[in-house]
XYZ file of C-alpha atoms in Angstrom:
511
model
C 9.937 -17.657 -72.107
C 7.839 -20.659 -72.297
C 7.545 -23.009 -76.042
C 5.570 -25.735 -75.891
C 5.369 -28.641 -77.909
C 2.615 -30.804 -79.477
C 3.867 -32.556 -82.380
C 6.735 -30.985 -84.649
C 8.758 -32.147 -87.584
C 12.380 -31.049 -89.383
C 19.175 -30.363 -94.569
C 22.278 -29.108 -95.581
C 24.356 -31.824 -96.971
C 28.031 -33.384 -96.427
C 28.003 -35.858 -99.551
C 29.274 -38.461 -96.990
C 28.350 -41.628 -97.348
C 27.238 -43.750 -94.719
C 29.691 -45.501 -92.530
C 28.547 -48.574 -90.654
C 30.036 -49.125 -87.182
C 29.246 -50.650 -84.526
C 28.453 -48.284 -80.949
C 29.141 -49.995 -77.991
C 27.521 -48.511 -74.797
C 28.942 -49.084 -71.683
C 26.358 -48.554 -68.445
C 27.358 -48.941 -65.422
C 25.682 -50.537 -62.557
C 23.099 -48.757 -60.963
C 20.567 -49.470 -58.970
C 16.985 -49.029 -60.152
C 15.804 -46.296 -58.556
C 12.643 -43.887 -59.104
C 14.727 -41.096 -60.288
C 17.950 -41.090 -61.772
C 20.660 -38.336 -63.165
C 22.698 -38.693 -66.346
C 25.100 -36.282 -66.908
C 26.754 -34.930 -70.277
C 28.847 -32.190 -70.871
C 26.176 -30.378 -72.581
C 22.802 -31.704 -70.382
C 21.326 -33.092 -67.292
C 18.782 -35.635 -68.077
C 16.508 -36.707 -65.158
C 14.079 -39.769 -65.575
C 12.055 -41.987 -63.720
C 12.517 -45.708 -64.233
C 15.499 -47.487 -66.341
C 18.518 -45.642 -65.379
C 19.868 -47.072 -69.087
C 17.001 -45.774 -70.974
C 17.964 -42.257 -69.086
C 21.499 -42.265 -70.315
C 20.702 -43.580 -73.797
C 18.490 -40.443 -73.995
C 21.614 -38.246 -72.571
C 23.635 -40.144 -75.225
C 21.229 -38.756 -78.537
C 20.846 -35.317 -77.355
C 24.478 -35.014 -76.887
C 24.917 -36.751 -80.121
C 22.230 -33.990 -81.721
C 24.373 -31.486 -80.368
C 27.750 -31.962 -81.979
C 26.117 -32.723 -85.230
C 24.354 -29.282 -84.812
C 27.820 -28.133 -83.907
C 29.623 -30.037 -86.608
C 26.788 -28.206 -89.335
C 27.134 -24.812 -87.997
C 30.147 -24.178 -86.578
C 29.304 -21.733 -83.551
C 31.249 -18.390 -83.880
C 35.036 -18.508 -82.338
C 34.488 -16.716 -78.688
C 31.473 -18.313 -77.936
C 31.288 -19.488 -74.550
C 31.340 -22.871 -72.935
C 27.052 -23.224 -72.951
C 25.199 -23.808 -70.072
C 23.778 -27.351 -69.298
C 20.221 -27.795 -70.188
C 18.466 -29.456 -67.404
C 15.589 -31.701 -69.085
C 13.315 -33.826 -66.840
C 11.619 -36.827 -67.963
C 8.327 -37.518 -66.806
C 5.448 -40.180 -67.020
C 2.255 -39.038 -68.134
C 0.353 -35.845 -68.201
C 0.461 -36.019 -64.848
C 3.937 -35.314 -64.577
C 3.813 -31.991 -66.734
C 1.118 -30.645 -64.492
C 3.368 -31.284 -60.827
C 5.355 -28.443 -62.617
C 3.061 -26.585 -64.706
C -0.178 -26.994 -62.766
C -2.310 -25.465 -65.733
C -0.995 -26.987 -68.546
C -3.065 -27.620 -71.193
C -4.186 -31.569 -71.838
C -2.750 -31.660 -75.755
C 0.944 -30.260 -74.577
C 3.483 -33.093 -74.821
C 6.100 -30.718 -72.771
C 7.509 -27.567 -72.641
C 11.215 -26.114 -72.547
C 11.647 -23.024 -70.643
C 14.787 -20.053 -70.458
C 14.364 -17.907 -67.785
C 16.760 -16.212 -65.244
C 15.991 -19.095 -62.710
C 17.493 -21.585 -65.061
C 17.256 -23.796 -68.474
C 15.268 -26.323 -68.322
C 12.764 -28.725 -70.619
C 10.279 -30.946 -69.157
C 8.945 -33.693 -71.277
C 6.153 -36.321 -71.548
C 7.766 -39.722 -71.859
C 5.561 -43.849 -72.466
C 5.131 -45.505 -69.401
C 7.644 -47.984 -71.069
C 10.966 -46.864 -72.176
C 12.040 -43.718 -73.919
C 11.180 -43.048 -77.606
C 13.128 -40.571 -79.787
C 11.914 -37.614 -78.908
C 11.432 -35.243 -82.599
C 9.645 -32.527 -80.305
C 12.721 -31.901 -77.746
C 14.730 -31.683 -80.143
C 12.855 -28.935 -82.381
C 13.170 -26.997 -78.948
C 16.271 -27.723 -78.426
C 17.396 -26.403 -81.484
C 15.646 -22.726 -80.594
C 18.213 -22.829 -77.649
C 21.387 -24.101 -80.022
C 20.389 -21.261 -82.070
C 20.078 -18.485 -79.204
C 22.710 -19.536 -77.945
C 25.031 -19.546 -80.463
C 23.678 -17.264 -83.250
C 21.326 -14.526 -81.939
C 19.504 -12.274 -84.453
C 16.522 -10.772 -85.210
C 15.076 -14.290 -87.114
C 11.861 -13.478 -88.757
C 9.321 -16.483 -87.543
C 8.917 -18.475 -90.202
C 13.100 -19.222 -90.375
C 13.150 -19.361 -86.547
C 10.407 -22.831 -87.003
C 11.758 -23.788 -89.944
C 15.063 -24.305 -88.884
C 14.428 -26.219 -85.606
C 11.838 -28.450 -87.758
C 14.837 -28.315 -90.361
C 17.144 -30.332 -88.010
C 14.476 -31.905 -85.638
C 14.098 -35.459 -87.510
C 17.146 -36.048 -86.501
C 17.742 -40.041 -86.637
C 21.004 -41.568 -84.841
C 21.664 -44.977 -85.368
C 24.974 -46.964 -85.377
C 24.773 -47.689 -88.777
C 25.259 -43.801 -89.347
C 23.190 -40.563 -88.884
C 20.715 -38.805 -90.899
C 18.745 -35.251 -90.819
C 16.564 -33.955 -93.024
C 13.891 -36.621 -93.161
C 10.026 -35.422 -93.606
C 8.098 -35.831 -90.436
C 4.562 -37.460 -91.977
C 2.097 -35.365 -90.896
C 3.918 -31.982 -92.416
C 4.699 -33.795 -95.575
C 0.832 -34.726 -95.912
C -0.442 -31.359 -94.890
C 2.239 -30.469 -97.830
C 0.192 -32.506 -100.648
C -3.008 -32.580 -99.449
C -3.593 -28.986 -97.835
C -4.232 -25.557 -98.800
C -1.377 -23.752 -98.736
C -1.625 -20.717 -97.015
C -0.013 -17.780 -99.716
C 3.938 -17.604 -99.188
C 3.446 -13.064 -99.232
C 1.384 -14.014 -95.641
C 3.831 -16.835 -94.331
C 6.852 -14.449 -94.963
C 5.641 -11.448 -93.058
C 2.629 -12.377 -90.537
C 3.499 -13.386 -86.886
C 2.807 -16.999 -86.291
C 1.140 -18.739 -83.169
C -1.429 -16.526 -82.823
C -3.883 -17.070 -85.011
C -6.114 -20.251 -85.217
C -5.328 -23.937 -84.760
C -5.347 -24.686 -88.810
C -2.735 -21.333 -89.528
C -0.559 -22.607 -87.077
C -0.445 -26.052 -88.286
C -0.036 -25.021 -91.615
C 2.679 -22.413 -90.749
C 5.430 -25.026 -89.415
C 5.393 -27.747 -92.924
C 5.125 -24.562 -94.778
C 8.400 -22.956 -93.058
C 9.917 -26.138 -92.827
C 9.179 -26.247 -96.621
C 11.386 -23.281 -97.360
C 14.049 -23.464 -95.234
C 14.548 -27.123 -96.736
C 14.218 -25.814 -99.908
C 17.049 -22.857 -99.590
C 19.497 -24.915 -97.392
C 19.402 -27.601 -99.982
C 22.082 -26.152 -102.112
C 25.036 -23.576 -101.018
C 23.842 -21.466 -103.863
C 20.355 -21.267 -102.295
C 22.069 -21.005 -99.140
C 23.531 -17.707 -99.697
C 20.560 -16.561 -101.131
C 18.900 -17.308 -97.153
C 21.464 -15.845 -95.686
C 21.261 -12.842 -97.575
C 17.409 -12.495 -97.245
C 17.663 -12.646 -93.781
C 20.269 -10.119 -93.079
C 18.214 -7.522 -95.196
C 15.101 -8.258 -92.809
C 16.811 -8.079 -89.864
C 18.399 -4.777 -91.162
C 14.595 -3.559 -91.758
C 13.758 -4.564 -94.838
C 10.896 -5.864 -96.062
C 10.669 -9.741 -95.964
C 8.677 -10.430 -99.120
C 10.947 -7.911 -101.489
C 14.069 -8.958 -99.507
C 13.464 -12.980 -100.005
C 12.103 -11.973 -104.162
C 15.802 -9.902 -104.557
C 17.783 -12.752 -103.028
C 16.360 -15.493 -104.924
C 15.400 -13.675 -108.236
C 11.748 -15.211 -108.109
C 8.439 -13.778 -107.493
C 6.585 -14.863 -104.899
C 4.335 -17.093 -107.555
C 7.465 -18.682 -108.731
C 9.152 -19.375 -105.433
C 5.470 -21.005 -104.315
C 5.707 -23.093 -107.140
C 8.951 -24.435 -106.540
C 8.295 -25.178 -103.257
C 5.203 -27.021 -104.154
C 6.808 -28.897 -106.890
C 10.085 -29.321 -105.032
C 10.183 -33.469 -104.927
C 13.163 -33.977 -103.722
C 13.912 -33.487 -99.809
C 17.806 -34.311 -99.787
C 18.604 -35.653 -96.177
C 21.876 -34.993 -94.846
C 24.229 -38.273 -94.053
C 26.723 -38.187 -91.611
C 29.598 -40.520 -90.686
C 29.313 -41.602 -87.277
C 33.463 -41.250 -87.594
C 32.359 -37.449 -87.830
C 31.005 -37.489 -83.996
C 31.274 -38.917 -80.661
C 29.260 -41.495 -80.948
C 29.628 -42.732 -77.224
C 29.721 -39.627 -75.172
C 31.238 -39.389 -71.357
C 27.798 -39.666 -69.877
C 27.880 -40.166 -65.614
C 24.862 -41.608 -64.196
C 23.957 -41.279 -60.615
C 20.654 -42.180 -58.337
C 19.000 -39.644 -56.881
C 18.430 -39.781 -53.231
C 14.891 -40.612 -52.359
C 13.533 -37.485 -52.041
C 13.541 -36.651 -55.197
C 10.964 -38.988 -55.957
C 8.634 -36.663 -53.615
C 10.603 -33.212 -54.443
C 12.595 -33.263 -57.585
C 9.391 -31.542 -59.784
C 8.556 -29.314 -57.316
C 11.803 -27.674 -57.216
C 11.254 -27.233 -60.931
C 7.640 -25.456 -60.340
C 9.722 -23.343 -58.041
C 11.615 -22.491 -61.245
C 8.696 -21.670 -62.827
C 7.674 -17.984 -62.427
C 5.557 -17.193 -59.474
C 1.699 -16.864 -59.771
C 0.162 -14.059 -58.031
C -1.966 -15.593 -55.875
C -1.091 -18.222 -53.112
C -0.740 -21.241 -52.989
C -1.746 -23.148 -49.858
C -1.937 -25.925 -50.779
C 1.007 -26.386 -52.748
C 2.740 -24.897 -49.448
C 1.110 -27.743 -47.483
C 1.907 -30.586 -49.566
C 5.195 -29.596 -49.648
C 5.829 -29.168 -46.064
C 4.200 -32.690 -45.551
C 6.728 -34.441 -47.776
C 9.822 -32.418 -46.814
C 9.020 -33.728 -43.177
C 9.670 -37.101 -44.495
C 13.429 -36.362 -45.149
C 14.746 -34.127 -42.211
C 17.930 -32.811 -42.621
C 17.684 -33.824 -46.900
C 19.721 -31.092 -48.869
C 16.951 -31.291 -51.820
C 14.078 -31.392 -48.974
C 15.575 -28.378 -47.433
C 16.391 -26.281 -50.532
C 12.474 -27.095 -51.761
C 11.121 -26.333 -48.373
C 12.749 -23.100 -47.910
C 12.054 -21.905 -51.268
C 8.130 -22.405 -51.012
C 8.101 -21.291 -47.501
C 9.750 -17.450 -49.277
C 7.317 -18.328 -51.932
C 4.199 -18.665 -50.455
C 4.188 -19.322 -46.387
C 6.728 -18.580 -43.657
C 9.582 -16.192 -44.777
C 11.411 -16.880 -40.926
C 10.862 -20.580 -41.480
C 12.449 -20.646 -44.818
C 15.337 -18.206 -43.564
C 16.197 -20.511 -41.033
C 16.861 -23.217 -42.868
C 18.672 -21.182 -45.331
C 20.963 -20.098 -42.150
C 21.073 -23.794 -40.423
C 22.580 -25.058 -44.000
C 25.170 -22.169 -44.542
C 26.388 -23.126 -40.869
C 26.930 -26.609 -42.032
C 28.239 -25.348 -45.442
C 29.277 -21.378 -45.999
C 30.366 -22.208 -49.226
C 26.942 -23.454 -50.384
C 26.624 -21.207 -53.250
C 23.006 -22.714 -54.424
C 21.908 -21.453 -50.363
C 23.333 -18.404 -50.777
C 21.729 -17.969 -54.171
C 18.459 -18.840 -52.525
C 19.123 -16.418 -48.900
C 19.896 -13.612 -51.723
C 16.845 -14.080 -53.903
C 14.323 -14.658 -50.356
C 15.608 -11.256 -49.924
C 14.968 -9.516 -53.767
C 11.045 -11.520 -53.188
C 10.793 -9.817 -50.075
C 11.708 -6.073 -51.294
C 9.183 -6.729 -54.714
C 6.582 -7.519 -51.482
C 7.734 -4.396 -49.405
C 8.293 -1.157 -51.212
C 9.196 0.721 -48.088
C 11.771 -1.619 -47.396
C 12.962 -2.319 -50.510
C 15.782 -0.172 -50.571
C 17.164 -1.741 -47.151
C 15.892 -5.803 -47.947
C 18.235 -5.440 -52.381
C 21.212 -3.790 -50.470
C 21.046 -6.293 -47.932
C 20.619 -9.275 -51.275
C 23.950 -8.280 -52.489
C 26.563 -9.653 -50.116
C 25.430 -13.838 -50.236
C 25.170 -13.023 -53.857
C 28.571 -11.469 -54.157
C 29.854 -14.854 -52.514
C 28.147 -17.317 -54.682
C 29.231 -15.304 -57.465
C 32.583 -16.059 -55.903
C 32.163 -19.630 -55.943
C 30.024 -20.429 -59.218
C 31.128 -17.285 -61.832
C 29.609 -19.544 -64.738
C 26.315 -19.000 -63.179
C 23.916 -16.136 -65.008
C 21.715 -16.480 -62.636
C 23.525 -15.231 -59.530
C 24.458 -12.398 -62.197
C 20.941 -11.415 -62.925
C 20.052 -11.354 -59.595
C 23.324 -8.978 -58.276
C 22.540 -6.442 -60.772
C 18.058 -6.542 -59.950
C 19.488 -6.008 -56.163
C 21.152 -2.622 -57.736
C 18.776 -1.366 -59.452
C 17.485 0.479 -56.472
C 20.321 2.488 -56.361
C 20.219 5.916 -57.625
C 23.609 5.527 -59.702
C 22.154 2.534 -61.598
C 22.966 1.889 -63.989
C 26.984 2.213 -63.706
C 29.023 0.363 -65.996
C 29.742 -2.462 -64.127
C 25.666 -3.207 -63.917
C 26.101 -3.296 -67.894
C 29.396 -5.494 -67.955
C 27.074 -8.142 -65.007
C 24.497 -8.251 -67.368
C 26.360 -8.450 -70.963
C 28.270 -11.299 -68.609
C 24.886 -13.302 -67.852
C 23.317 -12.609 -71.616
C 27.013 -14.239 -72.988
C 26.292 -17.366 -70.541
C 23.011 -17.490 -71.511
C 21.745 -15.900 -74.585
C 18.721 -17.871 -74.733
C 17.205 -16.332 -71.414
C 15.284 -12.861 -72.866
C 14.827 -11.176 -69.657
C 18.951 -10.791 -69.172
C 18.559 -9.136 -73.071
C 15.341 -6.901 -72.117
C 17.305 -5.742 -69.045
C 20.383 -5.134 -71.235
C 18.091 -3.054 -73.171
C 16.314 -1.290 -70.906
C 19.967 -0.586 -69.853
C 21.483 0.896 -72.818
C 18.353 3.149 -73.627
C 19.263 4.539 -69.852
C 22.884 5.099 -71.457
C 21.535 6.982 -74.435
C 22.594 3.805 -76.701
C 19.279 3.984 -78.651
C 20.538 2.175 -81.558
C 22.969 -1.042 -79.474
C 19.118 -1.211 -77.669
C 17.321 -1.811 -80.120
C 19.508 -4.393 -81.827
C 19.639 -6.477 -78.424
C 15.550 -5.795 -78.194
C 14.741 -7.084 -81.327
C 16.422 -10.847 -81.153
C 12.990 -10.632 -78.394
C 10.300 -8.864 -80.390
C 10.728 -11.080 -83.393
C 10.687 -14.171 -81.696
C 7.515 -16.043 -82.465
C 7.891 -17.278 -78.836
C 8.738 -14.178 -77.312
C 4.985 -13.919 -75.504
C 5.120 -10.752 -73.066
C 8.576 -10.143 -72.972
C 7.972 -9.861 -76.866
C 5.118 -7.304 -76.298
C 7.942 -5.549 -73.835
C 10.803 -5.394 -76.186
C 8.605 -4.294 -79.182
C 7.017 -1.197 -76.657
C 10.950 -0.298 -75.741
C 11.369 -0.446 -79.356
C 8.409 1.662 -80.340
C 10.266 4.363 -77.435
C 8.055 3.658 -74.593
C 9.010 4.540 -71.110
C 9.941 1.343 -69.103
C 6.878 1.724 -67.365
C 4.462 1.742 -70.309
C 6.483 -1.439 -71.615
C 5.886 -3.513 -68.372
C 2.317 -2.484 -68.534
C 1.514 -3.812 -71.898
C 3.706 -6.574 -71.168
C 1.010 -7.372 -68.189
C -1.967 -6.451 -70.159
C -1.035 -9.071 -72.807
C 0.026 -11.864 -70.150
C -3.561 -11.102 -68.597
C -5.176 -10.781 -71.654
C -3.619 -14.608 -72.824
C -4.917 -16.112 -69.634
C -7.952 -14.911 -70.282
């Protein structure tokens, strides 16, 4: 699922007051080096150029994340999340090595797909800026991940912008702040009526509905988190429209207004209380280990990420033949080789890229990111070959059972064990259900795992369990085809139908 970010904006509060201290950063030496890693326990952060600018930007989003975590709680149970990968790249240029299409106003993108979690973003060719836009996505993924429901839209952008002005400085944090340009389209634009902003689906009308859509949301959500009384009133509006209800009588019986006297509020509501937190509250110098990246990555890193990215139809040659001319610059590389052998499946020579898959697993058996790769070469190569399908998923299953072996925290070996079953003719069994409930609790965020669980429990005659997991997709105002998919499963389409409209709407986007 693909969001994409221009330029967004963003409490609850703590009645702290500020404490001033002082935040001491300790980087180690590193040599300066094109591309360098910085390691949290809740990212990955790879940049080009000052390896301290990389880990002060590891630093805030860890930061962001346990104040999200310290202002909603997650639920008890919750598993350890998954490290977001983000990649931080100079230019335009940079976005398009991984997203070769991607359109000229698009600052970055964050993506959550069974291949993995990542964000790519558009850095200055000098130093790192605070970044309001990564963090509005990253707060979709806090929120998937941690509290998954059937949002409608306008709570689902309102929130992230909600928390997204995050500032962290050492004299204390603060969220809540107005972005400028939302405040001014605020005062100086026409609002578009509340009635429509509560129950039309965002993002796909013009340019001018969607920009007034986010201050608007952001608006409300401000306005109902700003006190716990208002607070419960939210809360209870949105668990009557997830239950069905609708969202302009649900929001008018929570709050006792009418829609004209909720609008007006809003409009007149002067004061946007920003939330203060004591840096005492939060780790305010994270465990953050950097490391250089060998030098291939400086040729390879981003197209390992495009590799990510999910497959166009057509080849690419020339993609294929770049990449073969700068993995030949680093024979015997583990990044050169696991890039290589990927496009080779991908798009050229599916011997080549088995070979090296083999030559590395008789270095390393235990390579579970090779054994990944040998059992996904495999699941590309039955999709390719329906008359061997049957013969090419059976014969996925064993490297995958292994890496599952070595790496159990990884959804994505998960997803792919239970795709490499579905040819069978007792899928689904219960243990395909258990793999897949497994990879949705590691990574909630990734709406394929929940369309599959879906498509699953219709199979199992568990119309209603469906249709709950379904919906956290449908109603996403991000949820592109996969959203057209989960709202045909809904509707009682067969799976067929689904992943035809699902195509027809991809096609008819790229259009």
């Amino acid at each position: 699922m693909k969001s994409t970010f221009k330029s967004l904006g963003g409490g609850a509060r703590l009645g702290a007051a500020l404490i001033a201290t002082t935040v001491v950063i300790l980087i180690p030496s590193v040599a300066s080096a094109a591309w360098t890693r910085a390691e949290s326990d809740r990212f990955v952060v790879h940049g080009e150029g000052d390896p301290r600018a990389i880990r002060d930007y590891a630093v805030k989003l860890t930061i962001y994340d346990e104040v999200l975590r310290l202002l909603f709680p997650p639920p008890k149970g919750v598993p350890a999340p998954q490290k977001v990968d983000v990649y931080l790249v100079r230019g335009h240029e940079g976005l398009s090595r991984v997203w070769p299409s991607v359109p000229q106003a698009v600052g970055g993108f964050y993506e959550a797909l069974p291949s993995g979690i990542f964000a790519v973003a558009e850095t200055g060719a000098v130093g790192l800026k605070p970044n309001t836009v990564l963090f509005h996505e990253y707060a979709h993924h806090f929120m998937k991940e941690n509290f998954p429901a059937a949002y409608p839209a306008w709570f689902v952008e309102g929130w992230a912008e909600y928390v997204s002005t995050i500032d962290i400085k050492p004299s204390g944090i603060i969220v809540g702040a107005g972005e400028e340009g939302r405040v001014a389209w605020l005062n100086y634009g026409d609002w578009t009526p509340l009635r429509q902003l509560l129950t039309d689906r965002p993002l796909q009308g013009q340019w001018e509905e969607q920009a007034h859509f986010y201050p608007e949301s952001w608006a409300l959500v401000h306005y109902m988190e700003d006190t716990p009384e208002r607070r419960a009133q939210l809360h209870m509006a949105l668990q009557a429209i997830a239950s069905g209800a609708d969202p302009v009588k649900a929001v008018e019986s929570a709050t006792g207004l009418s829609m004209a006297d909720l609008t007006h509020r809003l409009q007149t509501y002067g004061t946007m209380m920003e939330l203060r937190v004591k840096t005492s509250a939060v780790d305010m110098a994270p465990k953050v280990e950097v490391s250089t990246l060998p030098p291939s990555a400086d040729d390879l890193l981003l197209d390992k990420v495009r590799l990510e990215m999910p497959l166009p139809v057509k080849r690419d040659d020339r993609f294929l033949a770049e990449v073969r001319r700068l993995a030949a610059k680093y024979p015997g590389d583990r990044l050169a080789d696991l890039v290589l052998a990927r496009v080779e499946f991908a798009y050229g020579d599916a011997a080549a890229g088995q070979a090296i898959v083999d030559r590395r697993l008789a270095s390393d058996p235990n390579d579970a990111d090779f054994l990944r790769v040998k059992g996904e070469s495999l699941l590309l190569a039955g999709n390719r070959d329906e008359a061997h399908r049957l013969e090419k998923f059976r014969a996925a299953r064993a490297p995958l059972i292994k890496a599952y072996g070595l790496e159990k925290d990884d959804f994505r070996i998960l997803y792919d064990y239970v795709e490499s079953r579905s040819v069978e003719p007792d899928y689904p069994d219960d243990n395909d259900l258990n793999a897949l409930l497994a990879a949705n609790s590691l990574a909630p965020a990734v709406a394929d795992i929940s369309v599959s669980i879906g498509e699953v429990l219709i199979r199992k005659g568990r119309r209603p369990e469906a249709n709950a997991v379904l919906a956290v997709v449908a109603k996403d105002p991000h949820g592109g085809s996969l959203g057209v998919r989960a709202r045909a499963l809904i509707a009682g389409k067969s799976e067929a139908d689904a992943k035809k409209a699902a195509e027809l709407a991809e096609k008819s986007h790229k259009d």
